[in-house]
Short mmCIF file of C-alpha atoms and ligand atoms in Angstrom, two decimals:
data_model
loop_
_atom_site.label_atom_id
_atom_site.label_comp_id
_atom_site.label_asym_id
_atom_site.label_seq_id
_atom_site.Cartn_x
_atom_site.Cartn_y
_atom_site.Cartn_z
CA ALA D 4 -13.77 6.01 14.11
CA ALA D 5 -11.89 6.79 10.98
CA ASP D 6 -13.01 4.97 7.87
CA VAL D 7 -9.84 2.59 7.27
CA LEU D 8 -7.41 2.24 10.02
CA THR D 9 -3.43 1.82 8.34
CA PHE D 10 -0.13 1.44 9.85
CA GLY D 11 3.40 0.97 8.46
CA GLU D 12 6.77 2.70 8.49
CA THR D 13 6.58 6.20 6.57
CA MET D 14 10.12 6.86 5.14
CA LEU D 15 12.45 9.64 3.56
CA ALA D 16 12.62 9.43 0.34
CA ALA D 17 15.64 11.28 -2.33
CA GLN D 18 13.81 11.02 -5.88
CA LEU D 19 17.34 10.87 -8.39
CA PRO D 20 16.63 11.19 -11.97
CA GLY D 21 19.36 9.00 -13.28
CA PRO D 22 22.20 7.66 -11.02
CA LEU D 23 23.31 8.22 -7.68
CA ALA D 24 26.69 10.80 -8.25
CA ILE D 25 27.80 13.76 -6.59
CA GLY D 26 26.07 16.91 -7.29
CA ALA D 27 22.82 15.27 -8.67
CA GLU D 28 20.47 16.73 -7.95
CA ALA D 29 17.67 15.02 -5.84
CA ARG D 30 13.01 15.38 -4.98
CA THR D 31 12.49 15.06 -1.45
CA THR D 32 9.39 13.71 -0.24
CA ILE D 33 8.17 10.84 2.11
CA ALA D 34 7.26 7.47 1.16
CA GLY D 35 5.55 4.67 2.87
CA ALA D 36 2.75 2.03 1.00
CA GLU D 37 -0.15 2.71 4.37
CA SER D 38 0.40 6.25 4.20
CA ASN D 39 0.51 6.61 0.29
CA VAL D 40 -2.53 4.72 0.87
CA ALA D 41 -4.17 6.43 3.05
CA ILE D 42 -3.15 9.96 1.53
CA GLY D 43 -5.22 8.99 -1.49
CA LEU D 44 -8.10 7.77 0.93
CA ALA D 45 -7.76 11.33 3.06
CA ARG D 46 -7.33 12.94 -0.90
CA LEU D 47 -11.02 11.26 -2.00
CA GLY D 48 -12.16 12.77 0.73
CA HIS D 49 -12.62 9.71 3.42
CA ARG D 50 -11.32 10.11 7.19
CA ALA D 51 -8.33 7.99 7.23
CA ALA D 52 -5.45 7.66 10.56
CA TRP D 53 -2.15 6.39 10.45
CA ALA D 54 -0.37 5.20 13.81
CA GLY D 55 3.29 4.80 13.08
CA LEU D 56 6.18 5.48 14.43
CA VAL D 57 9.09 7.97 13.26
CA GLY D 58 11.82 9.57 14.79
CA GLY D 59 12.52 12.65 16.68
CA ASP D 60 14.20 14.48 13.97
CA GLU D 61 13.30 16.73 11.16
CA PRO D 62 12.81 14.00 8.23
CA GLY D 63 10.36 12.56 11.08
CA ARG D 64 8.46 15.91 11.53
CA LEU D 65 8.04 16.78 8.06
CA ILE D 66 6.01 13.21 7.85
CA LEU D 67 4.55 13.96 10.18
CA ARG D 68 3.39 17.44 9.12
CA THR D 69 3.19 16.34 5.55
CA LEU D 70 0.65 13.84 6.54
CA ARG D 71 -1.16 16.61 8.45
CA GLY D 72 -0.98 18.90 5.20
CA GLU D 73 -2.94 15.84 3.22
CA GLY D 74 -5.53 15.84 5.80
CA VAL D 75 -4.42 12.15 7.38
CA ASP D 76 -5.38 11.90 11.42
CA THR D 77 -2.02 11.35 12.95
CA SER D 78 -3.93 11.06 15.92
CA PRO D 79 -2.79 7.65 16.66
CA ALA D 80 1.01 8.09 15.99
CA GLY D 81 3.86 8.40 17.45
CA VAL D 82 7.31 9.72 17.78
CA ARG D 83 10.16 7.39 19.48
CA PRO D 84 13.71 9.85 20.08
CA GLU D 85 15.83 7.39 20.82
CA ALA D 86 15.61 5.42 16.92
CA PRO D 87 15.97 7.33 13.45
CA THR D 88 13.45 8.39 10.99
CA GLY D 89 13.77 5.02 8.08
CA GLY D 90 15.18 6.47 4.82
CA MET D 91 14.84 5.01 0.96
CA LEU D 92 17.31 6.69 -2.49
CA ARG D 93 15.70 6.30 -5.82
CA GLU D 94 17.29 5.35 -8.51
CA ARG D 95 16.51 6.73 -11.94
CA ARG D 96 19.32 3.65 -13.42
CA VAL D 97 18.11 3.78 -16.49
CA ALA D 98 15.49 5.23 -18.74
CA ASP D 99 12.78 2.29 -17.05
CA LEU D 100 14.53 0.20 -14.46
CA VAL D 101 14.28 2.09 -10.07
CA ARG D 102 16.67 1.51 -8.66
CA VAL D 103 15.93 1.27 -4.58
CA HIS D 104 18.28 1.46 -0.92
CA TYR D 105 16.71 2.00 1.90
CA TRP D 106 17.92 2.82 5.32
CA ARG D 107 15.51 1.42 7.96
CA ARG D 108 17.33 -1.59 10.66
CA HIS D 109 16.74 0.45 13.74
CA SER D 110 14.27 2.98 12.27
CA ALA D 111 11.87 3.92 14.78
CA ALA D 112 9.58 2.04 12.45
CA SER D 113 11.21 -0.80 13.38
CA LEU D 114 10.45 -0.43 17.19
CA LEU D 115 6.03 -1.08 16.66
CA THR D 116 4.74 -3.40 19.26
CA PRO D 117 1.01 -4.25 19.26
CA ALA D 118 0.40 -1.77 22.61
CA ASP D 119 1.65 1.56 20.23
CA LEU D 120 -1.34 0.54 18.56
CA ALA D 121 -3.31 -0.47 20.67
CA PRO D 122 -5.40 3.17 21.20
CA ALA D 123 -6.27 2.70 17.59
CA LEU D 124 -7.83 -0.69 17.34
CA ARG D 125 -9.67 0.34 20.82
CA THR D 126 -11.05 3.45 19.14
CA GLY D 127 -11.58 1.63 15.86
CA ALA D 128 -12.65 1.89 12.00
CA ARG D 129 -14.57 0.33 9.58
CA VAL D 130 -11.62 -0.45 7.45
CA LEU D 131 -8.14 -2.14 8.91
CA HIS D 132 -5.60 -2.16 6.62
CA LEU D 133 -2.38 -3.49 6.07
CA THR D 134 0.64 -4.15 4.15
CA GLY D 135 3.26 -7.24 3.35
CA ILE D 136 6.08 -4.93 3.94
CA THR D 137 5.74 -4.06 7.93
CA CYS D 138 5.66 -7.83 8.57
CA ALA D 139 9.05 -7.34 6.33
CA LEU D 140 10.29 -4.71 9.62
CA GLY D 141 11.16 -7.78 12.74
CA PRO D 142 9.16 -9.69 15.28
CA GLY D 143 7.54 -6.36 16.85
CA PRO D 144 5.94 -4.97 13.18
CA LEU D 145 4.56 -9.04 11.85
CA GLU D 146 3.15 -9.15 16.03
CA ALA D 147 0.91 -5.83 15.22
CA VAL D 148 -0.09 -6.73 12.02
CA HIS D 149 -1.54 -10.13 13.07
CA GLU D 150 -3.20 -8.50 16.98
CA ALA D 151 -4.32 -5.60 14.80
CA ALA D 152 -5.77 -8.32 11.77
CA ALA D 153 -6.95 -10.21 15.14
CA HIS D 154 -8.55 -7.17 16.53
CA ALA D 155 -10.38 -6.35 13.47
CA HIS D 156 -11.98 -9.68 12.29
CA ALA D 157 -13.29 -10.14 15.90
CA HIS D 158 -15.06 -7.19 15.44
CA GLY D 159 -15.79 -7.19 12.46
CA TRP D 160 -14.02 -4.40 9.92
CA THR D 161 -13.02 -5.49 6.89
CA VAL D 162 -9.46 -6.45 6.75
CA ALA D 163 -7.60 -5.51 4.19
CA LEU D 164 -3.84 -6.64 2.43
CA ASP D 165 -1.63 -5.73 -0.05
CA VAL D 166 0.81 -8.60 -0.54
CA ASN D 167 3.40 -5.86 -0.68
CA HIS D 168 6.75 -8.44 -1.45
CA ARG D 169 9.57 -6.22 -0.50
CA GLN D 170 12.60 -8.81 -2.17
CA ARG D 171 15.33 -6.41 -0.66
CA LEU D 172 13.77 -7.18 2.99
CA TRP D 173 12.32 -10.87 3.29
CA SER D 174 12.47 -12.95 1.16
CA ALA D 175 9.84 -15.10 -0.75
CA GLU D 176 9.92 -18.07 1.35
CA ASP D 177 9.97 -15.87 5.15
CA ALA D 178 6.82 -13.69 3.68
CA GLY D 179 4.83 -17.18 2.92
CA GLU D 180 5.46 -18.15 6.36
CA ALA D 181 4.23 -15.34 8.06
CA LEU D 182 2.02 -14.30 6.12
CA LEU D 183 -0.15 -17.37 5.94
CA PRO D 184 -1.66 -17.21 9.67
CA LEU D 185 -2.87 -13.70 8.17
CA LEU D 186 -5.35 -15.39 6.00
CA GLU D 187 -7.86 -16.08 8.29
CA HIS D 188 -8.73 -12.38 9.12
CA VAL D 189 -7.83 -11.44 6.21
CA THR D 190 -11.19 -9.90 4.35
CA VAL D 191 -9.74 -9.08 0.86
CA LEU D 192 -6.42 -10.02 -0.61
CA ILE D 193 -3.82 -7.14 -2.55
CA ALA D 194 -1.39 -9.31 -4.59
CA SER D 195 -0.11 -8.40 -7.85
CA ASP D 196 0.29 -11.20 -10.42
CA ASP D 197 3.86 -11.72 -9.25
CA GLU D 198 2.96 -12.04 -5.92
CA LEU D 199 0.17 -14.68 -5.79
CA PRO D 200 2.84 -17.43 -5.28
CA VAL D 201 4.55 -15.78 -2.64
CA VAL D 202 0.88 -15.12 -0.95
CA THR D 203 0.84 -19.62 -1.23
CA GLY D 204 4.03 -20.66 -1.35
CA ALA D 205 3.84 -21.59 2.59
CA PHE D 206 0.72 -23.86 1.69
CA ALA D 207 0.86 -27.47 2.53
CA GLU D 208 -0.08 -27.55 -0.49
CA PRO D 209 1.38 -24.79 -2.65
CA PRO D 210 -1.35 -24.05 -6.27
CA ARG D 211 0.04 -24.20 -8.90
CA GLY D 212 -0.76 -20.68 -11.20
CA GLU D 213 -2.92 -17.98 -10.42
CA GLU D 214 -6.67 -19.27 -10.96
CA ALA D 215 -4.83 -22.32 -8.23
CA ALA D 216 -3.40 -19.53 -6.15
CA VAL D 217 -6.95 -17.74 -6.36
CA ASP D 218 -8.82 -20.51 -5.95
CA ALA D 219 -6.46 -21.53 -2.53
CA LEU D 220 -6.67 -18.14 -1.50
CA LEU D 221 -10.41 -18.54 -1.37
CA ALA D 222 -10.57 -20.87 0.49
CA THR D 223 -8.55 -19.80 3.28
CA GLY D 224 -11.30 -17.58 4.74
CA VAL D 225 -10.31 -14.61 2.36
CA ARG D 226 -13.83 -12.90 0.58
CA GLU D 227 -12.19 -11.40 -1.81
CA VAL D 228 -9.19 -11.00 -4.13
CA VAL D 229 -7.61 -7.90 -6.31
CA VAL D 230 -4.96 -9.03 -8.58
CA LYS D 231 -3.40 -6.11 -10.02
CA ARG D 232 -0.93 -5.98 -13.23
CA GLY D 233 0.76 -3.01 -13.88
CA GLY D 234 -0.20 -2.09 -17.36
CA GLU D 235 -1.89 -4.66 -18.47
CA GLY D 236 -4.57 -3.35 -15.82
CA ALA D 237 -6.45 -5.63 -12.68
CA ALA D 238 -8.63 -9.06 -11.92
CA PHE D 239 -11.37 -9.03 -9.28
CA ARG D 240 -12.49 -12.92 -8.10
CA ASP D 241 -14.36 -13.19 -4.32
CA ARG D 242 -16.38 -16.02 -2.89
CA ALA D 243 -19.50 -15.99 -4.91
CA GLY D 244 -18.03 -16.84 -7.84
CA TYR D 245 -17.91 -13.56 -9.52
CA ARG D 246 -15.23 -12.46 -12.06
CA HIS D 247 -14.12 -9.36 -13.51
CA THR D 248 -11.22 -7.60 -14.83
CA VAL D 249 -10.99 -4.25 -16.49
CA PRO D 250 -7.96 -3.65 -18.74
CA ALA D 251 -5.16 -0.72 -17.27
CA LEU D 252 -5.86 3.14 -18.39
CA ARG D 253 -3.98 4.29 -21.33
CA VAL D 254 -1.65 7.13 -19.83
CA PRO D 255 1.33 8.20 -20.25
CA VAL D 256 4.02 6.00 -17.82
CA ARG D 257 5.81 8.51 -15.89
CA ASP D 258 6.63 6.70 -12.34
CA THR D 259 5.17 3.75 -11.50
CA VAL D 260 6.25 3.40 -8.45
CA GLY D 261 3.32 3.91 -6.23
CA ALA D 262 0.99 2.99 -8.61
CA GLY D 263 0.02 -0.56 -6.51
CA ASP D 264 -1.02 1.71 -3.18
CA ALA D 265 -2.83 4.32 -5.19
CA PHE D 266 -4.65 1.23 -6.85
CA CYS D 267 -6.04 0.29 -2.72
CA ALA D 268 -6.74 3.37 -1.67
CA GLY D 269 -9.47 3.94 -4.61
CA TYR D 270 -10.23 -0.21 -4.14
CA LEU D 271 -10.80 0.76 -0.39
CA SER D 272 -12.51 4.49 -1.65
CA GLY D 273 -14.74 2.74 -3.39
CA LEU D 274 -16.10 0.01 -0.89
CA LEU D 275 -16.78 2.95 1.55
CA ASP D 276 -18.74 4.36 -0.47
CA GLY D 277 -20.62 0.83 -1.53
CA LEU D 278 -19.55 0.09 -5.10
CA SER D 279 -19.90 -3.24 -7.02
CA PRO D 280 -16.60 -4.73 -7.33
CA ASP D 281 -16.26 -2.93 -10.67
CA GLY D 282 -16.94 0.29 -10.03
CA ARG D 283 -14.18 -0.85 -6.86
CA LEU D 284 -12.12 -2.44 -9.33
CA ASP D 285 -12.62 0.68 -11.65
CA ARG D 286 -11.69 3.23 -9.30
CA ALA D 287 -8.16 1.28 -8.16
CA ASN D 288 -7.36 1.44 -12.01
CA THR D 289 -8.25 4.68 -11.46
CA LEU D 290 -6.17 5.61 -8.56
CA GLY D 291 -3.06 3.18 -10.72
CA ALA D 292 -3.54 5.31 -13.22
CA PHE D 293 -2.90 9.02 -12.45
CA ALA D 294 0.04 7.23 -10.36
CA VAL D 295 1.81 5.69 -12.98
CA ALA D 296 0.54 9.57 -14.78
CA SER D 297 2.77 11.53 -12.15
CA ASP D 298 5.70 11.77 -10.56
CA GLY D 299 5.88 10.14 -6.61
CA ASP D 300 4.47 8.29 -4.77
CA TRP D 301 1.23 10.14 -4.14
CA GLU D 302 1.07 13.54 -5.37
CA GLY D 303 -0.86 13.27 -8.35
CA LEU D 304 -3.42 11.99 -7.00
CA PRO D 305 -6.91 12.94 -7.74
CA ARG D 306 -9.29 14.37 -5.66
CA ARG D 307 -12.48 13.10 -5.67
CA ASP D 308 -13.71 16.21 -8.19
CA GLU D 309 -10.73 14.81 -9.73
CA LEU D 310 -11.70 10.86 -10.66
CA GLY D 311 -12.49 11.38 -14.46
CA LEU D 312 -9.83 14.01 -16.03
CA LEU D 313 -8.16 10.59 -17.36
CA THR D 314 -10.90 10.61 -19.73
CA ALA D 315 -9.87 14.26 -21.11
CA ALA D 316 -8.33 14.37 -24.55
CA PRO D 317 -4.62 13.25 -24.55
CA GLY D 318 -2.96 16.93 -24.10
CA ALA D 319 -5.65 18.97 -23.33
CA THR D 320 -6.01 21.57 -21.17
CA ILE D 321 -8.98 22.24 -18.94
CA ARG D 322 -9.69 25.76 -18.53
P1 ADP N 14 2.62 -2.64 -7.94
O1 ADP N 14 2.93 -1.37 -8.14
O2 ADP N 14 1.94 -2.65 -6.80
O3 ADP N 14 3.87 -3.13 -8.46
P2 ADP N 14 1.10 -2.47 -10.72
O4 ADP N 14 2.54 -2.37 -10.86
O5 ADP N 14 0.59 -4.05 -11.11
O6 ADP N 14 1.46 -2.71 -9.64
O7 ADP N 14 0.45 -0.94 -11.10
C1 ADP N 14 -1.43 -1.41 -10.03
C2 ADP N 14 -2.21 -0.64 -10.48
O8 ADP N 14 -1.66 0.88 -11.23
C3 ADP N 14 -2.31 -0.94 -12.15
O9 ADP N 14 -2.80 -3.16 -12.06
C4 ADP N 14 -2.98 -0.73 -13.19
O10 ADP N 14 -4.60 -0.55 -12.00
C5 ADP N 14 -2.32 0.67 -12.91
N1 ADP N 14 -0.57 0.71 -13.30
C6 ADP N 14 0.12 0.34 -13.52
N2 ADP N 14 0.76 0.53 -14.13
C7 ADP N 14 -0.27 0.62 -15.20
C8 ADP N 14 0.06 1.97 -16.86
N3 ADP N 14 1.10 2.36 -16.96
N4 ADP N 14 -0.31 2.26 -16.94
C9 ADP N 14 -1.66 2.59 -17.07
N5 ADP N 14 -2.10 2.33 -14.97
C10 ADP N 14 -0.97 1.04 -15.18
O1 KDG N 15 4.83 1.82 -2.65
C1 KDG N 15 5.24 2.22 -3.36
C2 KDG N 15 6.50 2.10 -1.91
O2 KDG N 15 7.51 1.06 -2.29
C3 KDG N 15 7.92 2.90 -1.21
O3 KDG N 15 6.55 3.79 -1.24
C4 KDG N 15 8.19 2.75 0.15
O4 KDG N 15 6.68 1.56 2.16
C5 KDG N 15 8.25 1.84 0.55
C6 KDG N 15 8.89 0.33 0.55
O5 KDG N 15 8.51 0.33 1.95
O6 KDG N 15 9.39 0.19 -0.40
#
């Protein structure tokens, strides 16, 4: 069995250092919130399994072999030859503004149904990691998320949900309605501070403000709420009333996309290692900083013996 099972859409991605233009040079990679988390975990030595669907095309093969190369277990993944692998383009439109374009409607990943996940659920895992993005891909993926969450909950796994709201995929209202019935199965809810109103928006009495939102979430059955605050760090609260916050590590900012996924990988790694809430938050914050300080979503993530690397003096050469 895996330590962590996750699933969702992974795409062929092109990253442009400037606006989209004829002849612009792009960097080719693969991107997907859930596979980013799986890679982060695998680099730290955890057994991470990814169960998504790709098309029977070259991008699909690139995704599978990249994940395998990173040590992610892709045996629960599938190929749908009748549909294409999804794609995304990321333009650095101006220095600190990145714009994303998606080609994911009718993609192979959007054809996911609960049946595709059944074998992976039978195999079992300690942790199931879900994100709101998968819920936005269509009715099949949404149903797959619900069934996986219910199964994992019933079997005593830890269920983590990263809200990961994507405005280009659905409205905050639709997201709130889809996520609400999931919460009874969720152990750890992870959200950016600005995503808290998205999850609590469909509550009978939507709470106002972060403190009230976290209270309301902890009253649903969620045991821990972890709030990501970008360059400000992160905060933790649990049902027992324990609170902790960490300031962000001071690192040069290269590319902030993927920080949230790296953060989730760090948090789950800490959970698997049996760390305290403070230790989990530290590891999450450390992985988030690695993602921010390097190009790409996951390419710069650390191996276990590199976890302390960011404490080296700025500009240091390690020799
Ligand atoms: P998301 O990518 O989901 O929007 P955030 O931007 O909040 O997530 O980043 C997730 C985490 O990554 C933060 O909670 C923090 O730990 C780390 N992080 C984000 N931005 C920075 C930064 N500028 N410097 C250092 N760490 C950062
Ligand atoms: O979290 C980073 C993601 O935005 C990226 O890897 C692609 O999954 C992705 C998405 O839906 O935006």
